[in-house]
Amino acid sequence: MTEENTSSTHPPLLPTTEDDRFAWLRLLRSRRVGISTFYRLLTEHGTAQKALAALPEVARAAGVRDYEICPAGVIDAEIKAAKAARARLLCLGDPDYPTLLAQLADAPPMLWAVGNPALMSRPVIALVGARNASSLGTRMARALAHELGEHGYCVVSGLARGVDTAAHIGAIGTGTIAVLAGGVDVIYPAENSALAQDIAATGLLVSEQAMGTTPQARHFPCRNRIISGLAQAVVVVEAAVKSGSLITARDALDQGREVLAVPGHPFDARASGCNLLIRDGATLVRNAEDVIAALPDMTEPVIPAQRDLLSDLPPPPPERRGLAETARLHEQILSRLGPSPVAEDQLIRDLDESAGNVGPVLVDLELDGKIRRQSGGLLSLET
């Protein structure tokens, strides 16, 4: 079961020096700069250094007074913590940055990685499922991960209890990637600390969050879109209808990934999400052979090199708008948004405006703290 994803435009100028990488970190860690705003600022100003210099004036134009960019000392401390954790910074466009992930509209500009980044260049399958998984569910996840690893696939999951833990254990000998919701140096749950050490030694830990970040509820949906973004397919082993695993499946569909599911007993609530996915067209999985058969071309390159995707992208020409016209567009956007997320492209269609007109206004509203960007290109009012 797949759906088409939308292509994205990332900045044409990629970090080539340590000063560039420092500036990228500083820009992304600055207050109210989300991923979309980060990319737009880089595209408009050419480099992170120039974007940082312009950011206070951009914020002032958006009505934010006394705006200060992220202090250099904060980035120094993060880099020091990364060195202590033996974490490596992967920027979008680096040779080791995963190609599939680079295609996403909301691809993380940077990832902290501990372990072997080369695993992300192998064919990757995501295994996700319930934290309160049944004994059969954890056995299935472990067996699937082991069999997929034996066939040359790398297994990615989220290091959570239950299915995630079983998947990592099953693939520990052949290569597994754990995507963390907090900093790459903050292991959650704590009971998986020893497992995380084993993964760091033979596999890979990755996170887009700052070093030392304690995971919070809002971080997990962001983590989920990286899990599915790294993989060419997502297998859901056990999941209730309303669960994080179903969010990951939804992300996978939006990203154009294949979604597969292990069936379960109709009376078991932990299987209700998987059975629903199968009813709606997901491939039914009994063993690793079912996964491999559904994806016969997974070992072939299916995506052009990320540098081809990122090169020769001219920045959009700046558009001049009057204050009254900008204020009117502000009001129209805010009147159409609410607490429930709305896709940015749908908002643009509803406004009957060009993306070039709406994009800068969305940056203003995000910097002003009036709207919130969520994974998958969704927008909502800041509550």
CSV table of C-alpha atoms in Angstrom, one decimal:
chain,number,residue,atom,x,y,z
A,1,MET,CA,0.0,0.0,0.0
A,2,THR,CA,1.7,3.2,-1.1
A,3,GLU,CA,0.8,6.8,-1.8
A,4,GLU,CA,2.8,9.5,-3.7
A,5,ASN,CA,4.9,11.9,-1.8
A,6,THR,CA,5.6,15.5,-2.8
A,7,SER,CA,9.1,16.6,-3.8
A,8,SER,CA,10.9,19.3,-1.9
A,9,THR,CA,13.3,22.1,-2.6
A,10,HIS,CA,16.3,22.3,-0.3
A,11,PRO,CA,19.0,25.0,-0.2
A,12,PRO,CA,21.5,24.9,-3.0
A,13,LEU,CA,24.5,25.9,-0.8
A,14,LEU,CA,25.6,23.1,1.5
A,15,PRO,CA,28.0,23.4,4.4
A,16,THR,CA,31.6,22.7,3.3
A,17,THR,CA,33.6,24.0,6.3
A,18,GLU,CA,33.4,23.6,10.1
A,19,ASP,CA,32.3,27.3,10.3
A,20,ASP,CA,29.5,26.5,7.9
A,21,ARG,CA,28.3,23.6,10.0
A,22,PHE,CA,28.6,25.7,13.2
A,23,ALA,CA,26.4,28.3,11.5
A,24,TRP,CA,23.9,25.7,10.4
A,25,LEU,CA,23.5,24.5,13.9
A,26,ARG,CA,23.2,28.0,15.3
A,27,LEU,CA,20.5,28.9,12.8
A,28,LEU,CA,18.4,25.8,13.4
A,29,ARG,CA,18.8,26.2,17.2
A,30,SER,CA,17.6,29.8,17.1
A,31,ARG,CA,14.3,30.6,18.7
A,32,ARG,CA,11.2,29.8,16.5
A,33,VAL,CA,13.3,28.6,13.5
A,34,GLY,CA,11.7,25.4,12.4
A,35,ILE,CA,12.8,23.2,9.5
A,36,SER,CA,10.8,25.0,6.8
A,37,THR,CA,11.9,28.4,8.1
A,38,PHE,CA,15.5,27.2,8.2
A,39,TYR,CA,15.4,26.1,4.5
A,40,ARG,CA,13.7,29.3,3.4
A,41,LEU,CA,16.2,31.5,5.2
A,42,LEU,CA,19.1,29.6,3.7
A,43,THR,CA,17.5,29.8,0.2
A,44,GLU,CA,16.8,33.5,0.5
A,45,HIS,CA,20.2,34.5,2.0
A,46,GLY,CA,22.5,31.9,0.4
A,47,THR,CA,24.5,30.9,3.6
A,48,ALA,CA,23.7,30.3,7.2
A,49,GLN,CA,26.0,33.1,8.2
A,50,LYS,CA,24.1,35.6,6.1
A,51,ALA,CA,20.8,34.2,7.4
A,52,LEU,CA,21.9,34.6,11.0
A,53,ALA,CA,22.8,38.2,10.3
A,54,ALA,CA,19.4,38.9,8.8
A,55,LEU,CA,17.3,36.9,11.3
A,56,PRO,CA,16.9,39.7,13.9
A,57,GLU,CA,15.6,42.1,11.2
A,58,VAL,CA,13.3,39.3,9.8
A,59,ALA,CA,11.9,38.8,13.3
A,60,ARG,CA,11.5,42.5,13.8
A,61,ALA,CA,9.5,42.8,10.6
A,62,ALA,CA,7.4,40.0,11.9
A,63,GLY,CA,6.6,42.0,15.0
A,64,VAL,CA,9.1,40.2,17.4
A,65,ARG,CA,11.0,42.7,19.4
A,66,ASP,CA,14.4,42.1,21.1
A,67,TYR,CA,15.0,38.9,19.1
A,68,GLU,CA,18.3,37.2,19.7
A,69,ILE,CA,19.8,34.4,17.7
A,70,CYS,CA,21.1,31.3,19.5
A,71,PRO,CA,24.3,32.2,21.4
A,72,ALA,CA,27.5,30.8,20.1
A,73,GLY,CA,28.2,29.3,23.5
A,74,VAL,CA,25.2,27.0,23.3
A,75,ILE,CA,26.5,25.5,20.0
A,76,ASP,CA,30.0,25.2,21.6
A,77,ALA,CA,28.5,23.2,24.4
A,78,GLU,CA,26.5,21.0,22.0
A,79,ILE,CA,29.6,20.2,20.0
A,80,LYS,CA,31.6,19.4,23.1
A,81,ALA,CA,28.8,17.1,24.3
A,82,ALA,CA,28.8,15.4,20.9
A,83,LYS,CA,32.5,14.8,21.1
A,84,ALA,CA,32.1,13.2,24.5
A,85,ALA,CA,29.4,10.9,23.1
A,86,ARG,CA,31.4,10.2,20.0
A,87,ALA,CA,28.6,11.6,17.9
A,88,ARG,CA,29.2,12.8,14.3
A,89,LEU,CA,27.2,15.6,12.7
A,90,LEU,CA,25.7,14.7,9.3
A,91,CYS,CA,24.4,17.6,7.3
A,92,LEU,CA,22.0,17.4,4.4
A,93,GLY,CA,24.2,16.9,1.3
A,94,ASP,CA,27.0,15.1,3.2
A,95,PRO,CA,28.0,11.8,1.5
A,96,ASP,CA,26.8,9.8,4.5
A,97,TYR,CA,23.5,11.7,4.8
A,98,PRO,CA,20.8,9.1,3.8
A,99,THR,CA,19.5,9.6,0.3
A,100,LEU,CA,16.0,8.5,0.9
A,101,LEU,CA,15.6,10.9,3.9
A,102,ALA,CA,17.0,13.8,1.9
A,103,GLN,CA,14.0,13.6,-0.4
A,104,LEU,CA,11.5,14.5,2.3
A,105,ALA,CA,10.1,18.0,2.3
A,106,ASP,CA,10.8,18.2,6.0
A,107,ALA,CA,14.1,16.3,5.9
A,108,PRO,CA,16.2,17.1,9.0
A,109,PRO,CA,18.9,19.6,8.0
A,110,MET,CA,21.3,17.8,10.4
A,111,LEU,CA,21.5,14.5,12.2
A,112,TRP,CA,23.7,13.5,15.1
A,113,ALA,CA,24.9,9.9,14.6
A,114,VAL,CA,26.8,7.5,16.9
A,115,GLY,CA,28.0,4.3,15.2
A,116,ASN,CA,28.3,3.4,11.5
A,117,PRO,CA,26.4,5.8,9.2
A,118,ALA,CA,27.1,3.5,6.2
A,119,LEU,CA,24.2,1.3,7.4
A,120,MET,CA,21.9,4.0,6.0
A,121,SER,CA,23.1,3.4,2.5
A,122,ARG,CA,22.0,-0.3,2.7
A,123,PRO,CA,18.4,-1.3,1.8
A,124,VAL,CA,16.5,-0.4,5.0
A,125,ILE,CA,13.2,-1.8,6.4
A,126,ALA,CA,11.4,-0.2,9.4
A,127,LEU,CA,9.8,-2.5,12.0
A,128,VAL,CA,7.5,-0.7,14.4
A,129,GLY,CA,4.7,-1.7,16.8
A,130,ALA,CA,3.1,-1.7,20.2
A,131,ARG,CA,5.1,-0.8,23.4
A,132,ASN,CA,2.8,-3.3,25.3
A,133,ALA,CA,3.4,-6.0,22.7
A,134,SER,CA,2.2,-9.5,23.3
A,135,SER,CA,4.6,-12.4,23.6
A,136,LEU,CA,3.7,-13.5,20.1
A,137,GLY,CA,4.2,-9.9,18.8
A,138,THR,CA,7.7,-9.6,20.2
A,139,ARG,CA,8.7,-13.0,18.9
A,140,MET,CA,7.4,-12.1,15.5
A,141,ALA,CA,9.3,-8.8,15.5
A,142,ARG,CA,12.5,-10.5,16.6
A,143,ALA,CA,12.2,-13.3,14.0
A,144,LEU,CA,11.4,-10.9,11.2
A,145,ALA,CA,14.3,-8.6,12.0
A,146,HIS,CA,16.7,-11.5,12.2
A,147,GLU,CA,15.5,-13.0,8.9
A,148,LEU,CA,15.6,-9.6,7.1
A,149,GLY,CA,19.1,-9.0,8.4
A,150,GLU,CA,20.1,-12.4,7.1
A,151,HIS,CA,18.9,-11.4,3.7
A,152,GLY,CA,21.0,-8.2,3.7
A,153,TYR,CA,18.5,-5.6,4.9
A,154,CYS,CA,19.2,-3.2,7.7
A,155,VAL,CA,16.3,-2.8,10.3
A,156,VAL,CA,15.4,0.6,11.7
A,157,SER,CA,13.1,1.2,14.6
A,158,GLY,CA,12.6,3.6,17.5
A,159,LEU,CA,14.3,1.9,20.6
A,160,ALA,CA,10.9,1.9,22.4
A,161,ARG,CA,9.7,-0.9,24.6
A,162,GLY,CA,8.0,-3.9,23.0
A,163,VAL,CA,8.2,-4.4,19.3
A,164,ASP,CA,11.0,-1.8,18.7
A,165,THR,CA,13.2,-3.5,21.3
A,166,ALA,CA,12.6,-6.9,19.9
A,167,ALA,CA,13.4,-5.7,16.3
A,168,HIS,CA,16.7,-4.2,17.4
A,169,ILE,CA,17.7,-7.3,19.3
A,170,GLY,CA,16.8,-9.5,16.3
A,171,ALA,CA,18.9,-7.5,13.9
A,172,ILE,CA,21.8,-6.6,16.3
A,173,GLY,CA,24.1,-9.1,14.6
A,174,THR,CA,23.5,-7.9,11.0
A,175,GLY,CA,23.0,-4.1,11.5
A,176,THR,CA,20.2,-2.0,13.1
A,177,ILE,CA,19.5,1.7,13.3
A,178,ALA,CA,17.8,3.2,16.3
A,179,VAL,CA,16.1,6.7,15.8
A,180,LEU,CA,15.9,8.5,19.1
A,181,ALA,CA,13.2,11.0,20.1
A,182,GLY,CA,15.6,12.9,22.3
A,183,GLY,CA,19.3,13.7,22.0
A,184,VAL,CA,21.4,10.9,20.7
A,185,ASP,CA,23.1,10.9,24.1
A,186,VAL,CA,19.9,10.5,26.1
A,187,ILE,CA,18.6,6.9,26.0
A,188,TYR,CA,14.9,6.5,26.5
A,189,PRO,CA,13.6,4.3,28.0
A,190,ALA,CA,16.5,3.9,30.5
A,191,GLU,CA,16.0,0.1,30.5
A,192,ASN,CA,17.4,0.0,27.0
A,193,SER,CA,20.7,1.7,27.9
A,194,ALA,CA,22.7,-1.6,27.5
A,195,LEU,CA,20.9,-2.3,24.1
A,196,ALA,CA,21.7,1.3,22.9
A,197,GLN,CA,25.4,0.7,23.8
A,198,ASP,CA,25.4,-2.5,21.7
A,199,ILE,CA,23.7,-0.7,18.8
A,200,ALA,CA,26.3,2.1,19.0
A,201,ALA,CA,29.1,-0.5,18.8
A,202,THR,CA,27.7,-2.5,15.8
A,203,GLY,CA,24.9,-0.4,14.4
A,204,LEU,CA,23.8,3.2,14.5
A,205,LEU,CA,22.0,5.7,16.8
A,206,VAL,CA,20.6,8.8,15.2
A,207,SER,CA,18.6,11.9,16.2
A,208,GLU,CA,17.8,15.3,14.9
A,209,GLN,CA,17.5,16.7,18.4
A,210,ALA,CA,20.2,18.7,20.2
A,211,MET,CA,22.6,16.8,22.3
A,212,GLY,CA,21.2,16.4,25.9
A,213,THR,CA,17.6,16.8,24.9
A,214,THR,CA,15.2,14.9,27.0
A,215,PRO,CA,12.4,13.4,24.8
A,216,GLN,CA,9.0,15.0,25.2
A,217,ALA,CA,5.7,14.0,23.7
A,218,ARG,CA,6.0,16.3,20.7
A,219,HIS,CA,9.3,14.8,19.7
A,220,PHE,CA,7.9,11.3,19.0
A,221,PRO,CA,5.9,12.2,15.8
A,222,CYS,CA,9.0,13.9,14.5
A,223,ARG,CA,11.1,10.8,15.3
A,224,ASN,CA,8.5,8.6,13.6
A,225,ARG,CA,8.8,10.5,10.2
A,226,ILE,CA,12.6,9.9,10.3
A,227,ILE,CA,12.1,6.1,10.9
A,228,SER,CA,9.8,5.8,7.9
A,229,GLY,CA,11.9,8.3,5.9
A,230,LEU,CA,15.0,6.2,6.3
A,231,ALA,CA,13.2,3.0,5.1
A,232,GLN,CA,11.9,1.8,1.8
A,233,ALA,CA,9.2,0.0,3.6
A,234,VAL,CA,7.5,0.0,7.0
A,235,VAL,CA,6.3,-3.2,8.6
A,236,VAL,CA,3.8,-2.8,11.5
A,237,VAL,CA,3.9,-5.8,13.8
A,238,GLU,CA,1.3,-4.9,16.4
A,239,ALA,CA,-0.5,-1.6,16.8
A,240,ALA,CA,-3.8,-0.3,18.2
A,241,VAL,CA,-5.9,1.9,15.9
A,242,LYS,CA,-4.8,5.1,17.8
A,243,SER,CA,-1.1,4.6,18.2
A,244,GLY,CA,2.3,6.0,17.3
A,245,SER,CA,2.9,3.1,15.0
A,246,LEU,CA,-0.1,4.1,12.9
A,247,ILE,CA,1.3,7.6,12.7
A,248,THR,CA,4.5,6.1,11.4
A,249,ALA,CA,2.4,4.2,8.8
A,250,ARG,CA,0.7,7.4,7.8
A,251,ASP,CA,4.0,9.1,7.4
A,252,ALA,CA,5.2,6.2,5.3
A,253,LEU,CA,2.3,6.5,2.9
A,254,ASP,CA,2.8,10.3,2.7
A,255,GLN,CA,6.4,9.7,1.8
A,256,GLY,CA,5.6,7.1,-0.9
A,257,ARG,CA,6.9,4.1,1.1
A,258,GLU,CA,5.4,0.6,1.1
A,259,VAL,CA,3.4,-0.3,4.2
A,260,LEU,CA,3.0,-3.9,5.3
A,261,ALA,CA,1.4,-5.3,8.4
A,262,VAL,CA,1.3,-8.5,10.5
A,263,PRO,CA,-2.3,-9.7,11.0
A,264,GLY,CA,-3.7,-10.5,14.5
A,265,HIS,CA,-6.7,-11.8,16.2
A,266,PRO,CA,-9.8,-9.6,15.8
A,267,PHE,CA,-10.4,-9.7,19.6
A,268,ASP,CA,-6.9,-8.3,20.4
A,269,ALA,CA,-6.9,-4.5,20.5
A,270,ARG,CA,-3.2,-4.6,19.9
A,271,ALA,CA,-3.8,-6.1,16.4
A,272,SER,CA,-6.7,-3.8,15.5
A,273,GLY,CA,-4.4,-1.2,13.7
A,274,CYS,CA,-2.6,-3.9,11.7
A,275,ASN,CA,-5.9,-5.5,10.7
A,276,LEU,CA,-7.2,-2.1,9.6
A,277,LEU,CA,-4.1,-1.4,7.5
A,278,ILE,CA,-4.5,-4.8,5.8
A,279,ARG,CA,-8.2,-4.1,5.1
A,280,ASP,CA,-7.2,-0.8,3.5
A,281,GLY,CA,-4.6,-2.5,1.2
A,282,ALA,CA,-1.4,-3.0,3.2
A,283,THR,CA,0.5,-6.2,2.3
A,284,LEU,CA,-0.1,-9.0,4.8
A,285,VAL,CA,3.1,-10.3,6.3
A,286,ARG,CA,3.7,-13.8,7.7
A,287,ASN,CA,7.5,-13.9,7.4
A,288,ALA,CA,10.5,-12.1,5.9
A,289,GLU,CA,9.8,-13.7,2.5
A,290,ASP,CA,6.5,-11.9,2.3
A,291,VAL,CA,8.3,-8.5,2.9
A,292,ILE,CA,11.0,-9.3,0.3
A,293,ALA,CA,8.4,-10.5,-2.3
A,294,ALA,CA,6.5,-7.3,-2.0
A,295,LEU,CA,9.6,-5.3,-2.7
A,296,PRO,CA,11.5,-7.2,-5.5
A,297,ASP,CA,13.6,-4.2,-6.5
A,298,MET,CA,14.8,-3.0,-3.1
A,299,THR,CA,18.4,-3.9,-3.8
A,300,GLU,CA,18.4,-1.7,-6.9
A,301,PRO,CA,19.1,2.0,-6.7
A,302,VAL,CA,15.7,3.7,-6.9
A,303,ILE,CA,16.7,7.3,-6.0
A,304,PRO,CA,19.1,9.6,-7.7
A,305,ALA,CA,22.1,10.8,-5.7
A,306,GLN,CA,21.1,13.5,-3.2
A,307,ARG,CA,23.6,15.9,-4.6
A,308,ASP,CA,21.8,15.7,-7.9
A,309,LEU,CA,18.6,16.6,-6.0
A,310,LEU,CA,20.2,19.5,-4.2
A,311,SER,CA,22.3,21.1,-6.9
A,312,ASP,CA,21.5,23.9,-9.3
A,313,LEU,CA,18.4,25.1,-7.3
A,314,PRO,CA,18.2,28.9,-7.8
A,315,PRO,CA,16.8,30.8,-4.9
A,316,PRO,CA,13.4,32.2,-5.5
A,317,PRO,CA,13.3,35.9,-6.4
A,318,PRO,CA,12.1,38.1,-3.5
A,319,GLU,CA,8.6,39.5,-3.9
A,320,ARG,CA,7.8,42.9,-2.6
A,321,ARG,CA,4.5,43.3,-0.9
A,322,GLY,CA,2.8,46.3,0.7
A,323,LEU,CA,2.2,46.4,4.5
A,324,ALA,CA,-1.6,46.4,4.0
A,325,GLU,CA,-1.4,43.4,1.7
A,326,THR,CA,0.9,41.5,4.0
A,327,ALA,CA,-1.4,42.3,7.0
A,328,ARG,CA,-4.4,41.0,5.0
A,329,LEU,CA,-2.6,37.8,4.2
A,330,HIS,CA,-1.6,37.4,7.9
A,331,GLU,CA,-5.3,37.6,8.9
A,332,GLN,CA,-6.5,35.2,6.2
A,333,ILE,CA,-3.9,32.6,7.2
A,334,LEU,CA,-4.7,32.9,10.9
A,335,SER,CA,-8.5,32.7,10.2
A,336,ARG,CA,-8.1,29.5,8.2
A,337,LEU,CA,-5.9,27.7,10.8
A,338,GLY,CA,-7.0,26.2,14.1
A,339,PRO,CA,-5.7,23.6,16.5
A,340,SER,CA,-6.1,20.8,14.0
A,341,PRO,CA,-3.2,20.6,11.5
A,342,VAL,CA,-3.8,21.6,7.9
A,343,ALA,CA,-1.4,20.7,5.0
A,344,GLU,CA,0.5,23.8,3.8
A,345,ASP,CA,-0.3,23.1,0.1
A,346,GLN,CA,-4.0,22.8,1.0
A,347,LEU,CA,-3.8,26.2,2.8
A,348,ILE,CA,-2.1,27.8,-0.3
A,349,ARG,CA,-4.9,26.4,-2.5
A,350,ASP,CA,-7.6,27.7,-0.2
A,351,LEU,CA,-6.0,31.1,-0.1
A,352,ASP,CA,-5.7,31.1,-3.9
A,353,GLU,CA,-2.3,32.6,-3.5
A,354,SER,CA,1.1,31.6,-4.9
A,355,ALA,CA,3.5,29.6,-2.7
A,356,GLY,CA,6.0,32.5,-3.2
A,357,ASN,CA,3.6,34.9,-1.6
A,358,VAL,CA,2.5,32.6,1.2
A,359,GLY,CA,5.9,31.2,2.2
A,360,PRO,CA,7.5,34.4,3.6
A,361,VAL,CA,4.3,35.2,5.6
A,362,LEU,CA,4.3,31.7,7.1
A,363,VAL,CA,7.9,32.4,8.2
A,364,ASP,CA,6.8,35.7,9.8
A,365,LEU,CA,4.0,34.0,11.7
A,366,GLU,CA,6.2,31.1,12.9
A,367,LEU,CA,8.9,33.6,14.1
A,368,ASP,CA,6.1,35.5,15.8
A,369,GLY,CA,5.0,32.4,17.6
A,370,LYS,CA,1.5,32.4,16.1
A,371,ILE,CA,1.6,29.2,14.1
A,372,ARG,CA,3.3,25.9,14.6
A,373,ARG,CA,4.8,23.6,11.9
A,374,GLN,CA,4.5,19.9,12.3
A,375,SER,CA,6.0,16.9,10.5
A,376,GLY,CA,4.6,16.2,7.1
A,377,GLY,CA,4.2,19.8,6.1
A,378,LEU,CA,1.3,20.5,8.5
A,379,LEU,CA,0.4,23.8,10.0
A,380,SER,CA,-1.7,24.7,13.1
A,381,LEU,CA,-2.2,27.7,15.4
A,382,GLU,CA,0.2,27.8,18.3
A,383,THR,CA,-1.7,27.0,21.5
